[in-house]
Amino acid sequence: MQHVYIIGSKGIPARYGGYETFVEKLTAGQESPDIKYHVASRRDNTELSQENDVFEYNGAEIFSIDVPNIGPAQAIAYDIKALQWAIKNAKDIEAKAPIFYILAARIGPFMGKYVKQIHALGGTYLINPDGHEWKRAKWPLPVRKYWKVSEKGMVKHADLVVCDNRKIEEYIQEEYGAFKPDTTFIAYGTDTTPSSLSKNDVTVENWFHEKNIQENNYYLIVGRFVPENNYETMIREFMKSDSQKDLVIVTNVEKNKFYQKLLQTTSFNEDKRIKFVGTVYDQPLLRYIRENAFAYIHGHEVGGTNPSLLESLSSTQLNLLVDVGFNRDVAHDAAIYWTKEDGHLAHAIDAADHYTEDQLYRNENTAKQIIANEYTWKKIINTYELKFSKN
C-alpha cells in the first residue's frame, strides 16, 4: 500500500479554495486500490474536523490539526504541525516509502530538518509551489519577502516539484537552477458537466430577475476581490468601452476597503452597467451564470493554472484574459488577450461585442477541446496516481 500524506490544504470536505477542491477531487475520484491518502485538515475547517481528531472521508484518513490564532503565521504553524503528525503517523504504521505532498511553499526555512526525518523513513517529499505567492499585493512587504525565502527552501529540499502550469515549471528551473530541481507538470482539473439548471428553474429566474440581468447580455468576472486580480483595470476599461452589455461581478465585497478605494478612483457606481452581485455558493447556479455569459473577463496574473480560468474555458463561449504566460499556457489561441495599457481592454471588449456567431462558435469549441484534452479531473487523477505509484 502506498501511503500519501497531503499537507497544505485547509482540508476536506472542501468548502472553498483551489487546493481544497483538488484534494476533494483526488480522493473522491480515486481509482487505484493501492493508494491510501492521509489529509491534514484545520480544526476549524468543518464540523467533522471540530468533532474528530481523525475520521474517514472519500476513503481517505483525515487528521485534524489545532492551529493557534497568531495572524498570518497561522498557515506556517498549521503546515509544520500537520507535517509533524504525518511523519509520526508514517513511523507508527511503518509505512513503506511514504510520500509527503505539501501544497504551497510556506515552511521553507524549516524543511531541512523535516526532510532528513522523511528520508530516514525511506520517504519522499513533493512540493506544489502554486503561483507567485510572494507577488500578492495583499501581503505586507516583510511577509512577501518571507514567502520568497520560503519558496527557495521548499524547492531546494524537494525530491520532486509538481507544477500545475508549464510556466511555473519554467520559472522553477530558471530561478532555482543551482539546486537542479526535479520538476514535473501536472495540471489542475475542472468539471466539464453542464449545469443541471435551465432557464425556467425558479432558482435561475429569481436570481436573474433580482439582479436585473439577462442571459447572454453580460460580461462576467468571478474571483477573490483582491488588487492583484486587476479589478481596477477591468472596471475602468469596461466603463471606457461602448458595450451595451452589463459587467456582472461575482465576488464578496462586504466591509472591503478595496471596494471603497475602487469606488473613489473609478466612480463605477455612476455606470449602471457595472453590477456587483455578491457571491454565488450554489454551484449549479454559478455554472449556469457562466454558461449564459456573453464573455468572461479574467484578470488573475500571479497564480499558476487558475481554477476560475479553467471553469470559464469549459463553460463560457468567449474569454478575455490578461496577457500573462500562465494564461497563454492554458488557453493558447482560444481567447482574446489584453494588457493593462490604457484603452487596451476597452478596445478588446468592443471587438468582442462584434464577434460573429461563427467566431463565437469556433472559439467556444476550441476552448472546450483544450479542457477535454488536458484539464479533466479524470486525466489529472490518473496522472497523479501514476506518479505516486512510481515513486
Short mmCIF file of C-alpha atoms in Angstrom, two decimals:
data_model
loop_
_atom_site.label_atom_id
_atom_site.label_comp_id
_atom_site.label_asym_id
_atom_site.label_seq_id
_atom_site.Cartn_x
_atom_site.Cartn_y
_atom_site.Cartn_z
CA MET A 1 0.00 0.00 0.00
CA GLN A 2 1.37 3.41 -1.00
CA HIS A 3 0.72 5.93 1.81
CA VAL A 4 0.40 9.55 0.62
CA TYR A 5 0.23 12.39 3.17
CA ILE A 6 -1.28 15.62 1.81
CA ILE A 7 -0.48 18.80 3.72
CA GLY A 8 -1.27 22.44 2.99
CA SER A 9 -4.95 22.45 2.04
CA LYS A 10 -7.42 23.60 4.70
CA GLY A 11 -8.82 20.08 4.47
CA ILE A 12 -11.79 18.13 3.19
CA PRO A 13 -14.78 18.13 2.89
CA ALA A 14 -13.88 21.18 0.80
CA ARG A 15 -15.73 24.41 1.43
CA TYR A 16 -13.73 26.68 -0.84
CA GLY A 17 -10.35 27.15 -2.45
CA GLY A 18 -8.33 25.57 -5.22
CA TYR A 19 -6.22 23.25 -3.09
CA GLU A 20 -9.25 22.06 -1.13
CA THR A 21 -11.16 21.29 -4.32
CA PHE A 22 -8.11 19.48 -5.72
CA VAL A 23 -7.85 17.21 -2.65
CA GLU A 24 -11.62 16.59 -2.72
CA LYS A 25 -11.49 15.54 -6.38
CA LEU A 26 -8.29 13.49 -5.98
CA THR A 27 -9.77 11.42 -3.13
CA ALA A 28 -13.34 11.20 -4.46
CA GLY A 29 -12.16 10.10 -7.91
CA GLN A 30 -9.51 7.65 -6.69
CA GLU A 31 -9.19 4.63 -8.96
CA SER A 32 -6.07 2.86 -7.70
CA PRO A 33 -6.78 0.49 -4.79
CA ASP A 34 -3.08 0.62 -3.86
CA ILE A 35 -3.01 4.22 -2.56
CA LYS A 36 -4.05 5.35 0.91
CA TYR A 37 -4.45 9.10 1.31
CA HIS A 38 -3.97 10.87 4.65
CA VAL A 39 -5.13 14.50 4.51
CA ALA A 40 -4.43 17.31 7.01
CA SER A 41 -7.45 19.40 7.99
CA ARG A 42 -7.59 22.56 10.04
CA ARG A 43 -9.69 22.02 13.15
CA ASP A 44 -11.94 24.94 12.11
CA ASN A 45 -12.41 23.67 8.53
CA THR A 46 -15.64 21.73 9.06
CA GLU A 47 -17.81 20.29 11.82
CA LEU A 48 -16.27 16.89 11.13
CA SER A 49 -12.84 18.27 11.99
CA GLN A 50 -14.16 20.13 15.02
CA GLU A 51 -15.63 16.92 16.42
CA ASN A 52 -12.97 14.34 15.43
CA ASP A 53 -9.21 14.10 15.70
CA VAL A 54 -9.19 11.51 12.91
CA PHE A 55 -12.01 10.44 10.57
CA GLU A 56 -12.61 8.85 7.16
CA TYR A 57 -13.85 10.84 4.18
CA ASN A 58 -13.77 9.81 0.50
CA GLY A 59 -11.85 6.73 1.65
CA ALA A 60 -9.05 8.94 2.96
CA GLU A 61 -7.92 9.34 6.56
CA ILE A 62 -8.42 12.95 7.62
CA PHE A 63 -6.41 14.19 10.60
CA SER A 64 -7.48 17.41 12.34
CA ILE A 65 -4.86 19.93 13.44
CA ASP A 66 -5.33 22.65 16.06
CA VAL A 67 -3.92 25.97 14.89
CA PRO A 68 -3.07 28.79 17.32
CA ASN A 69 -4.58 32.19 16.49
CA ILE A 70 -1.34 34.00 15.53
CA GLY A 71 -2.32 36.05 12.46
CA PRO A 72 -0.53 35.43 9.13
CA ALA A 73 1.82 32.93 10.81
CA GLN A 74 -1.18 30.59 11.33
CA ALA A 75 -0.63 28.95 7.97
CA ILE A 76 3.02 28.26 8.79
CA ALA A 77 2.18 26.74 12.19
CA TYR A 78 -0.55 24.63 10.56
CA ASP A 79 1.76 23.15 7.92
CA ILE A 80 4.50 22.37 10.47
CA LYS A 81 2.10 20.70 12.92
CA ALA A 82 0.47 18.72 10.09
CA LEU A 83 3.87 17.58 8.79
CA GLN A 84 4.95 16.52 12.30
CA TRP A 85 1.73 14.48 12.68
CA ALA A 86 2.24 12.88 9.25
CA ILE A 87 5.87 11.89 9.90
CA LYS A 88 4.94 10.39 13.30
CA ASN A 89 2.00 8.51 11.78
CA ALA A 90 4.13 7.10 8.93
CA LYS A 91 6.60 5.89 11.55
CA ASP A 92 3.85 4.41 13.78
CA ILE A 93 2.19 2.44 10.98
CA GLU A 94 5.56 1.53 9.47
CA ALA A 95 4.54 2.92 6.09
CA LYS A 96 6.83 1.71 3.31
CA ALA A 97 8.30 4.56 1.23
CA PRO A 98 5.63 7.12 2.27
CA ILE A 99 5.07 10.22 0.14
CA PHE A 100 4.63 13.63 1.77
CA TYR A 101 2.96 16.02 -0.69
CA ILE A 102 2.93 19.63 0.50
CA LEU A 103 0.66 22.16 -1.23
CA ALA A 104 2.04 25.75 -1.16
CA ALA A 105 5.55 26.84 -0.17
CA ARG A 106 5.08 28.19 3.34
CA ILE A 107 7.60 26.35 5.54
CA GLY A 108 10.83 26.53 3.55
CA PRO A 109 13.09 27.72 6.41
CA PHE A 110 12.14 24.61 8.42
CA MET A 111 12.18 21.96 5.68
CA GLY A 112 15.80 20.83 6.02
CA LYS A 113 15.13 19.23 9.40
CA TYR A 114 11.91 17.51 8.31
CA VAL A 115 13.32 16.21 5.02
CA LYS A 116 16.02 14.37 6.99
CA GLN A 117 13.25 12.69 9.01
CA ILE A 118 11.30 11.86 5.83
CA HIS A 119 14.35 10.36 4.13
CA ALA A 120 15.17 8.39 7.30
CA LEU A 121 11.75 6.72 6.85
CA GLY A 122 12.58 5.91 3.24
CA GLY A 123 10.05 8.54 2.21
CA THR A 124 9.96 11.26 -0.44
CA TYR A 125 8.94 14.91 -0.22
CA LEU A 126 6.96 16.54 -3.04
CA ILE A 127 6.03 20.23 -3.22
CA ASN A 128 3.40 22.05 -5.28
CA PRO A 129 4.54 25.70 -5.11
CA ASP A 130 1.27 27.14 -6.54
CA GLY A 131 1.79 30.55 -8.15
CA HIS A 132 3.93 33.50 -7.08
CA GLU A 133 2.59 33.95 -3.53
CA TRP A 134 5.37 36.47 -2.88
CA LYS A 135 3.91 38.78 -5.54
CA ARG A 136 0.46 39.06 -3.96
CA ALA A 137 -0.36 42.67 -3.09
CA LYS A 138 -2.44 41.61 -0.08
CA TRP A 139 0.75 40.74 1.86
CA PRO A 140 2.88 43.44 3.51
CA LEU A 141 6.48 43.62 2.24
CA PRO A 142 8.10 41.60 5.10
CA VAL A 143 5.58 38.78 4.51
CA ARG A 144 6.24 38.83 0.75
CA LYS A 145 9.96 38.57 1.45
CA TYR A 146 9.33 35.61 3.74
CA TRP A 147 7.27 33.80 1.04
CA LYS A 148 10.13 34.19 -1.45
CA VAL A 149 12.73 32.84 1.02
CA SER A 150 10.31 30.04 1.93
CA GLU A 151 9.75 29.06 -1.70
CA LYS A 152 13.52 28.76 -2.17
CA GLY A 153 13.81 26.45 0.86
CA MET A 154 10.88 24.30 -0.23
CA VAL A 155 12.34 23.82 -3.73
CA LYS A 156 15.92 23.30 -2.51
CA HIS A 157 14.95 20.29 -0.34
CA ALA A 158 12.30 18.78 -2.65
CA ASP A 159 12.62 15.33 -4.20
CA LEU A 160 10.09 16.47 -6.80
CA VAL A 161 8.44 19.83 -7.61
CA VAL A 162 4.94 19.39 -9.07
CA CYS A 163 3.88 22.42 -11.14
CA ASP A 164 0.28 22.95 -12.26
CA ASN A 165 1.38 25.22 -15.12
CA ARG A 166 4.26 24.86 -17.58
CA LYS A 167 5.26 28.49 -16.95
CA ILE A 168 5.64 27.74 -13.23
CA GLU A 169 7.85 24.78 -14.17
CA GLU A 170 10.00 27.03 -16.39
CA TYR A 171 10.27 29.58 -13.58
CA ILE A 172 11.36 26.94 -11.03
CA GLN A 173 14.03 25.61 -13.41
CA GLU A 174 15.35 29.11 -14.20
CA GLU A 175 15.12 30.63 -10.72
CA TYR A 176 16.47 27.63 -8.81
CA GLY A 177 18.68 26.00 -11.42
CA ALA A 178 21.56 25.85 -8.91
CA PHE A 179 19.60 23.20 -6.95
CA LYS A 180 19.00 21.13 -10.12
CA PRO A 181 15.35 20.61 -9.13
CA ASP A 182 13.45 17.59 -10.43
CA THR A 183 10.17 19.02 -11.76
CA THR A 184 7.06 17.69 -13.42
CA PHE A 185 3.95 19.32 -14.90
CA ILE A 186 0.58 18.04 -13.66
CA ALA A 187 -2.28 20.43 -14.36
CA TYR A 188 -5.21 21.38 -12.18
CA GLY A 189 -8.57 19.99 -13.28
CA THR A 190 -12.09 21.25 -13.79
CA ASP A 191 -15.59 19.83 -14.08
CA THR A 192 -16.99 19.65 -17.59
CA THR A 193 -20.55 18.62 -16.70
CA PRO A 194 -23.05 21.28 -17.84
CA SER A 195 -25.28 22.94 -15.25
CA SER A 196 -28.27 20.88 -14.16
CA LEU A 197 -30.39 24.06 -14.19
CA SER A 198 -32.34 25.53 -17.09
CA LYS A 199 -33.80 28.93 -17.92
CA ASN A 200 -37.16 28.04 -16.35
CA ASP A 201 -35.84 26.87 -12.99
CA VAL A 202 -37.08 29.03 -10.11
CA THR A 203 -33.51 29.50 -8.78
CA VAL A 204 -32.38 30.84 -12.16
CA GLU A 205 -35.44 33.03 -12.75
CA ASN A 206 -35.22 34.56 -9.27
CA TRP A 207 -31.50 35.30 -9.46
CA PHE A 208 -31.60 36.93 -12.92
CA HIS A 209 -34.74 38.91 -12.05
CA GLU A 210 -33.37 40.07 -8.70
CA LYS A 211 -30.06 41.21 -10.23
CA ASN A 212 -31.77 42.71 -13.31
CA ILE A 213 -29.58 40.74 -15.71
CA GLN A 214 -30.42 39.00 -18.99
CA GLU A 215 -28.88 35.82 -20.37
CA ASN A 216 -26.11 36.33 -22.95
CA ASN A 217 -26.14 40.05 -22.28
CA TYR A 218 -23.33 40.41 -19.76
CA TYR A 219 -19.60 40.13 -19.33
CA LEU A 220 -18.69 38.15 -16.22
CA ILE A 221 -15.94 38.30 -13.60
CA VAL A 222 -15.67 35.69 -10.82
CA GLY A 223 -12.92 35.68 -8.23
CA ARG A 224 -11.49 36.87 -4.95
CA PHE A 225 -11.77 40.63 -4.57
CA VAL A 226 -8.07 41.46 -4.27
CA PRO A 227 -5.92 44.07 -6.10
CA GLU A 228 -3.65 41.60 -7.93
CA ASN A 229 -6.66 40.23 -9.82
CA ASN A 230 -6.79 43.57 -11.68
CA TYR A 231 -10.32 44.64 -10.77
CA GLU A 232 -9.48 48.31 -11.14
CA THR A 233 -8.23 47.87 -14.71
CA MET A 234 -11.19 45.64 -15.68
CA ILE A 235 -13.79 48.05 -14.27
CA ARG A 236 -12.12 51.20 -15.57
CA GLU A 237 -11.72 49.74 -19.06
CA PHE A 238 -15.25 48.38 -19.19
CA MET A 239 -16.50 51.87 -18.34
CA LYS A 240 -14.48 53.20 -21.30
CA SER A 241 -15.95 50.62 -23.68
CA ASP A 242 -19.02 51.20 -25.86
CA SER A 243 -20.61 47.91 -24.83
CA GLN A 244 -24.35 47.91 -24.23
CA LYS A 245 -24.00 44.80 -22.10
CA ASP A 246 -23.60 44.64 -18.31
CA LEU A 247 -20.46 43.80 -16.34
CA VAL A 248 -21.51 41.26 -13.71
CA ILE A 249 -19.02 40.80 -10.87
CA VAL A 250 -19.46 37.73 -8.65
CA THR A 251 -17.35 38.35 -5.56
CA ASN A 252 -17.52 39.14 -1.86
CA VAL A 253 -17.11 42.86 -1.16
CA GLU A 254 -18.62 43.16 2.33
CA LYS A 255 -16.65 45.52 4.59
CA ASN A 256 -13.94 45.64 1.95
CA LYS A 257 -11.56 48.64 2.00
CA PHE A 258 -10.50 47.80 -1.55
CA TYR A 259 -14.14 48.23 -2.69
CA GLN A 260 -14.30 51.71 -1.14
CA LYS A 261 -10.99 52.65 -2.75
CA LEU A 262 -12.22 51.48 -6.17
CA LEU A 263 -15.42 53.43 -5.72
CA GLN A 264 -13.38 56.58 -5.18
CA THR A 265 -10.90 56.01 -8.01
CA THR A 266 -13.36 54.85 -10.71
CA SER A 267 -16.84 56.12 -9.65
CA PHE A 268 -18.22 52.86 -11.06
CA ASN A 269 -21.49 53.47 -9.18
CA GLU A 270 -22.29 56.11 -11.83
CA ASP A 271 -22.25 53.45 -14.58
CA LYS A 272 -25.44 51.39 -14.46
CA ARG A 273 -23.76 48.56 -16.43
CA ILE A 274 -21.44 47.70 -13.51
CA LYS A 275 -23.19 45.21 -11.23
CA PHE A 276 -21.63 43.74 -8.09
CA VAL A 277 -23.91 40.80 -7.33
CA GLY A 278 -22.22 39.23 -4.27
CA THR A 279 -21.09 35.64 -4.06
CA VAL A 280 -22.84 32.57 -5.51
CA TYR A 281 -22.21 29.40 -3.48
CA ASP A 282 -24.82 27.35 -5.35
CA GLN A 283 -22.54 25.52 -7.85
CA PRO A 284 -25.19 24.58 -10.48
CA LEU A 285 -26.38 28.22 -10.45
CA LEU A 286 -22.84 29.56 -10.77
CA ARG A 287 -22.22 27.15 -13.66
CA TYR A 288 -25.44 28.38 -15.34
CA ILE A 289 -24.34 32.02 -14.87
CA ARG A 290 -21.00 31.17 -16.52
CA GLU A 291 -22.65 29.27 -19.39
CA ASN A 292 -25.00 32.16 -20.15
CA ALA A 293 -22.49 35.00 -20.01
CA PHE A 294 -21.65 36.60 -23.34
CA ALA A 295 -17.99 36.60 -22.29
CA TYR A 296 -15.74 36.19 -19.29
CA ILE A 297 -13.01 38.67 -18.25
CA HIS A 298 -10.08 37.20 -16.34
CA GLY A 299 -7.53 39.38 -14.55
CA HIS A 300 -5.59 36.87 -12.40
CA GLU A 301 -1.88 37.19 -13.05
CA VAL A 302 0.11 35.80 -10.09
CA GLY A 303 -1.24 32.25 -9.79
CA GLY A 304 -0.38 29.20 -11.84
CA THR A 305 -3.29 27.49 -13.56
CA ASN A 306 -6.24 29.32 -12.06
CA PRO A 307 -9.36 27.20 -11.32
CA SER A 308 -11.64 30.07 -12.33
CA LEU A 309 -9.96 30.24 -15.75
CA LEU A 310 -10.47 26.52 -16.37
CA GLU A 311 -14.13 26.81 -15.35
CA SER A 312 -14.68 29.71 -17.73
CA LEU A 313 -12.95 27.96 -20.64
CA SER A 314 -15.15 24.92 -20.10
CA SER A 315 -18.40 26.88 -19.82
CA THR A 316 -18.25 30.41 -21.32
CA GLN A 317 -18.23 30.96 -25.09
CA LEU A 318 -15.62 33.75 -25.13
CA ASN A 319 -12.80 34.63 -22.73
CA LEU A 320 -10.84 37.88 -22.40
CA LEU A 321 -7.64 37.13 -20.46
CA VAL A 322 -4.92 39.35 -19.05
CA ASP A 323 -1.85 38.63 -21.16
CA VAL A 324 0.49 36.68 -18.88
CA GLY A 325 2.35 33.43 -19.55
CA PHE A 326 0.19 31.37 -17.15
CA ASN A 327 -2.99 32.23 -19.07
CA ARG A 328 -1.50 31.75 -22.55
CA ASP A 329 -0.12 28.38 -21.45
CA VAL A 330 -3.67 27.22 -20.72
CA ALA A 331 -5.88 28.95 -23.30
CA HIS A 332 -3.47 29.16 -26.28
CA ASP A 333 -5.39 30.85 -29.13
CA ALA A 334 -8.88 30.23 -27.70
CA ALA A 335 -9.11 33.67 -26.08
CA ILE A 336 -8.73 37.41 -26.58
CA TYR A 337 -5.71 38.72 -24.64
CA TRP A 338 -5.46 42.18 -23.09
CA THR A 339 -2.73 44.19 -21.37
CA LYS A 340 -3.01 46.79 -18.62
CA GLU A 341 -2.12 49.51 -21.09
CA ASP A 342 -4.67 52.34 -21.15
CA GLY A 343 -7.54 51.61 -23.55
CA HIS A 344 -6.37 48.10 -24.47
CA LEU A 345 -9.08 46.11 -22.68
CA ALA A 346 -11.79 48.62 -23.66
CA HIS A 347 -10.81 48.07 -27.30
CA ALA A 348 -10.86 44.27 -26.77
CA ILE A 349 -14.39 44.47 -25.28
CA ASP A 350 -15.62 46.50 -28.25
CA ALA A 351 -14.02 43.94 -30.60
CA ALA A 352 -15.64 41.06 -28.69
CA ASP A 353 -19.05 42.73 -28.99
CA HIS A 354 -18.68 42.47 -32.77
CA TYR A 355 -17.79 38.78 -32.90
CA THR A 356 -19.97 36.87 -35.36
CA GLU A 357 -21.92 33.76 -34.37
CA ASP A 358 -19.38 31.72 -36.30
CA GLN A 359 -16.42 33.29 -34.45
CA LEU A 360 -18.10 32.70 -31.08
CA TYR A 361 -18.92 29.10 -32.01
CA ARG A 362 -15.37 28.31 -33.17
CA ASN A 363 -13.80 29.99 -30.15
CA GLU A 364 -16.03 28.06 -27.72
CA ASN A 365 -15.27 24.74 -29.44
CA THR A 366 -11.52 25.32 -29.35
CA ALA A 367 -11.61 26.22 -25.64
CA LYS A 368 -13.73 23.21 -24.73
CA GLN A 369 -11.41 20.92 -26.71
CA ILE A 370 -8.40 22.21 -24.75
CA ILE A 371 -10.21 21.44 -21.47
CA ALA A 372 -11.29 17.98 -22.68
CA ASN A 373 -7.75 17.10 -23.78
CA GLU A 374 -5.76 18.44 -20.85
CA TYR A 375 -7.79 19.52 -17.84
CA THR A 376 -10.44 16.96 -16.89
CA TRP A 377 -10.25 15.68 -13.31
CA LYS A 378 -10.16 12.10 -14.61
CA LYS A 379 -6.94 12.79 -16.51
CA ILE A 380 -5.38 14.70 -13.59
CA ILE A 381 -6.24 11.95 -11.08
CA ASN A 382 -4.78 9.25 -13.37
CA THR A 383 -1.56 11.25 -13.78
CA TYR A 384 -1.19 11.69 -10.02
CA GLU A 385 -1.87 8.03 -9.29
CA LEU A 386 0.76 7.02 -11.82
CA LYS A 387 3.26 9.42 -10.27
CA PHE A 388 2.53 8.26 -6.71
CA SER A 389 2.75 4.58 -7.71
CA LYS A 390 6.10 5.00 -9.47
CA ASN A 391 7.72 6.91 -6.60
#
